[in-house]
Amino acid sequence: MTAAAVRGAPSSALAGLCAALLDLPDDEAAAVASGVEALAGRLPVAARLALRAGVGAAGVAAVSLTGRRLAGLDPDRRARLVAVLGSHPRTADLVDLVKVPVLLAHGARAAAPELAARLTVPPVRPDGDLDVTPSPWWPSRSVADVVVVGSGAGGAVVARALARAGASVVVVEEGRRFGVEEFRTRGTLERFGDLYRDGGATVALGRPPVILPVGRGVGGTTLVNSGTCYRTPPGVLVRWRDEHGVDLADPARFGPVLDEIEAMLAVAPVPDAVMGGNGRTALRGAAALGWSAHPLVRNAPGCAGMCQCAVGCPTNAKFGVHLNALPDACRAGARIVSEARVEAVMHGGGRATGVRLRRPDGSVAEILAASVVVAAGATETPPLLRRSGLGRHPSLGRHLAVHPAVSTAGWFEDPVDATRGVLQSVGVDELHRSAGILIEATATPPGMGSMVLPGAGRALADQLDRSDHLATLGAMIADAPAGRVVGSRHAVLRYDLTPRDGQRLVAAIGAMGRVLLAAGATAVVTGIRGHETVADEGALEEALAHADPARLHVAAFHPTGTAAMGGDPDRHPVDEAGRLRGVVGVWVADASVLPTCPEVNPQMTIMALAASIATGVGDGGPAR
Amino acid sequence: MATPMRFTEAMEGSWHPIGPGPAPGDGVPGGPLGFEVAVELPEPVRPLGTVHGTLVGTVHARGLAVRAPATGTIEISPLEHRRVRYVLDFVGDDGTPFRFDGWKSIRWRRVASTWTTLPGTITVAGGAAAGTAIGTATVWFAWRDAPSLVASVRLGPPRRQPGPAALAARRWDGRPGRLEVWYDTFTDPATGAGFWLHHEVVAPDDPGQPVQAHGWAAAFPPDGPPVWERFGPGAPGEGPGFEAGGVVSGETARTGEAGEITWDLEVAGGGPPLWTFPAATWRREVLPGAQIVPRPAARYRGTVTVGDHPYRLDGVPGATARIYGHGNAERWGWLHADLGDGDVLEIVAATPRRPGLDRLPPLPMVRLRLGGRDWPSSPWSALAFHARLGLPTWTVSGRWGRRRLQVTVTQPADRCVRVGYRDPDGATATCTNTERARARVLVERRTPTAWAVEGEWDLDGTAHAEIGSRP
């Protein structure tokens, strides 16, 4: 907020739009607009321009409809403006686009006092003992046995295994270190802007566009995930072993590795005490339908239900890799360089020789190493390999599966208090085996995720006032690998939702609606245009029949497959042991290697694959 | 068969400390850092491949080592890895072993700057803190050093140079019009007396004239005028060294009698020969004449008797030198300065007698041996120095590569002898010589910001110098 104040007052058009969207008094609208501007500063150019275009278009609409500028509208005219904008399909899309950051900024502001009041719980554990050197203090020339690119789920596990095996390991991380003190003192909106790549505005272009927030920091996306731990389904492992030739995915071999990861993460089911109203609602609804549901298993020993997983746990209860694998690695001698973007993996004569990284000031440093493990994430690994001249395989960047998610919410007479309790607490897996639909009770803060409350103006404001009566569910579907990561300087994502997956998303909305209605919801928010709120099964069926998948609000959090591992050199850029083909000494050990969507939250799968791949790093042989 | 390749390279820059260590304000602040190394590659640089070689030289880093010997390895891989990597190990002044590990990262779009910029890291190489990085350094190659680097390139295996014993052997093969000299100069530090023994064989241009072997001995007492006496002429002996009329200059023996001066000495040691003129010009008659110093820092033991005054010399410092050519120069200046600890400065500045060339200023051949390394390594450096010859004071100064040299020699008249020379063609010259000259030597090294004094000597009465002029 300070930065915005230094920049000067936000554009009054934006403040006017915030006032219109959320029916706010002027001073509150100005504060919310400040928050939006601050967040906009973190966005990539395209997203910033889109936001400005949205505000500009709203301004034009204001003038043409009311004869006055957006900033100078009185409440009545504002209400008229949003009603008109909301009624036309094109402008409704525009309104939804602008609503997301506005809801985020408003929600952060509104929740701040309560979050501060609840922060009487001290941290469950201190920050991990890490050897982190920000890149300005890292020498321009250094040498290691292994360089690991990325300190997330995959990179941290590899670093730990190799450091314990006696190798000198340097982990290069693009983001910075975050500590629990920061999560306890800074506002959620600011944390959101810092913890996510591009301010959380990574979008896979397509119909519908899929918003794909990616974490960035020491600890990677495990800093901001919900902490849900699923063992890889046996069916998925068998498919990887048999259809893709990944021998280490054989359940008999992979099971013990998953056991070790579970032990490292100290997983346990969500305790009743912190379950929260959102999870209990989901359990109630599933029980009423006779559907299989259970508390989720999570890596969060000591969780107090602060419901801030998505912006960093303020009690360090969520046991991300920055609290277990990375400290283990550093204890064994690994070193972490932060705020360093790897420009290229260096190689010569067909062998890896190290990495070249760029500091924030533009200067370059080089680390020589005979082995390089790339774990930059499914969206960043392909561009990195292309920049390095190692991206020739035709399948690199392709076969992106995102595990798309839609959200449905239910209104209840009694308060649900979704934000008092675990953010992602219960899994309803009734339709998982049969249809690949995994429903999880997820109380994401407004604007963060795929739930966009319908309407604008007074209608939206009323809903926000009553949001403690809202229970939210999310559903992910095991999708076909219909996406691509293109680009080498910056990742550009494309995702073309297949018709079958589109229908499954619609079916998922139906399933979630039925759970909520069975739990006693008086109305269900579907996210389907034209049928945003339904009150009973009949209306729900009607809404589903008219649902257009291309116009759903879809988010995704589990990108995989862009450097798939497997036994076929033509299909798989990475071999079945994790070695990148075409060069000696480069491994890939992140979500990119998963040959297909894992069908569940993937952090354990990624970590177990990374642990298996790590056993082969340094063997010096070429990929088969 | 691969051809070995050698060259010398110097790079200068600075370093600063990093990493955990003493509290800010304590400890080493960093500062200038540079190295000068002789690079030896088993084969010439391979543009498409990688060549590994060895480095031997010296490193200086303020706060770590004033001037430490360094050894290490070099990896040159212009296209394959686009890298030239230097690893140098040296021991700091406090005994800590350090390693500098850095590489040039070649970017062909900016080849000029990336080929001359070498960032590196300094780590502790041994002991309890082994592996800890203590500093980062960046050194640069200055383009003005390029001529000296190029001039230092040698292809082929290092030629085995003859040792001092072999160089004592007679070079003259019997042809007319040649002059060959064996001479010794030494100083007794106990008394301050200087001595000069000069033996020469003159084969006149006219083959009908007899070959003369003669010489002289000179003593320069600290109190009183110098004394000198000739011996010979006679026929030269058949032995490998010089022998005539009872005067012998062999591998290690120096005996003889000239007037009231008698001497019976043995010379030992001296270090590797100092090639004032390149060895190639000694082996082959490329130039009108050449001078070399087979024993630049030798020890003389024995007795020299001047009249009735014996000088007992027990390992006094001096040098044995040799000259061979068509005769003496048109004009010349010569300095031998013993700087101590095996360090020596030898200068021969001469104007040749060839028609046309005799109008040129004297061309100084300078050879400075410091810490066992001889500089300059290239004979072309003579073009970088200028000599102003005259009496009683003459100077030589110049700059070559990273060093600047200023020498001022003073030969007080009351300490000099004037000796008449005769060339094979009959021309005469006069040599004003003293083995009790004063020489002030200043050697400076270029750092990125200024000239730093590398060494400064004032030899008051222990320098050996002469000026030769015609007629």
PDB file of C-alpha atoms in Angstrom, chain A residues 84-96 529 551:
ATOM      1  CA  VAL A  84     -26.131  -2.771 -18.193  1.00  0.00           C
ATOM      2  CA  LEU A  85     -22.587  -4.046 -18.367  1.00  0.00           C
ATOM      3  CA  GLY A  86     -23.587  -7.273 -16.705  1.00  0.00           C
ATOM      4  CA  SER A  87     -26.402  -7.987 -19.069  1.00  0.00           C
ATOM      5  CA  HIS A  88     -24.517  -8.151 -22.355  1.00  0.00           C
ATOM      6  CA  PRO A  89     -22.380 -11.246 -22.864  1.00  0.00           C
ATOM      7  CA  ARG A  90     -19.298  -9.416 -24.122  1.00  0.00           C
ATOM      8  CA  THR A  91     -19.276  -6.776 -21.487  1.00  0.00           C
ATOM      9  CA  ALA A  92     -20.095  -9.375 -18.863  1.00  0.00           C
ATOM     10  CA  ASP A  93     -16.820 -11.094 -19.710  1.00  0.00           C
ATOM     11  CA  LEU A  94     -15.042  -7.780 -19.303  1.00  0.00           C
ATOM     12  CA  VAL A  95     -16.651  -7.218 -15.944  1.00  0.00           C
ATOM     13  CA  ASP A  96     -15.576 -10.683 -14.808  1.00  0.00           C
ATOM     14  CA  ARG A 529     -23.378 -17.962 -17.564  1.00  0.00           C
ATOM     15  CA  ARG A 551     -17.183 -19.707 -20.999  1.00  0.00           C
TER      16      ARG A 551
END
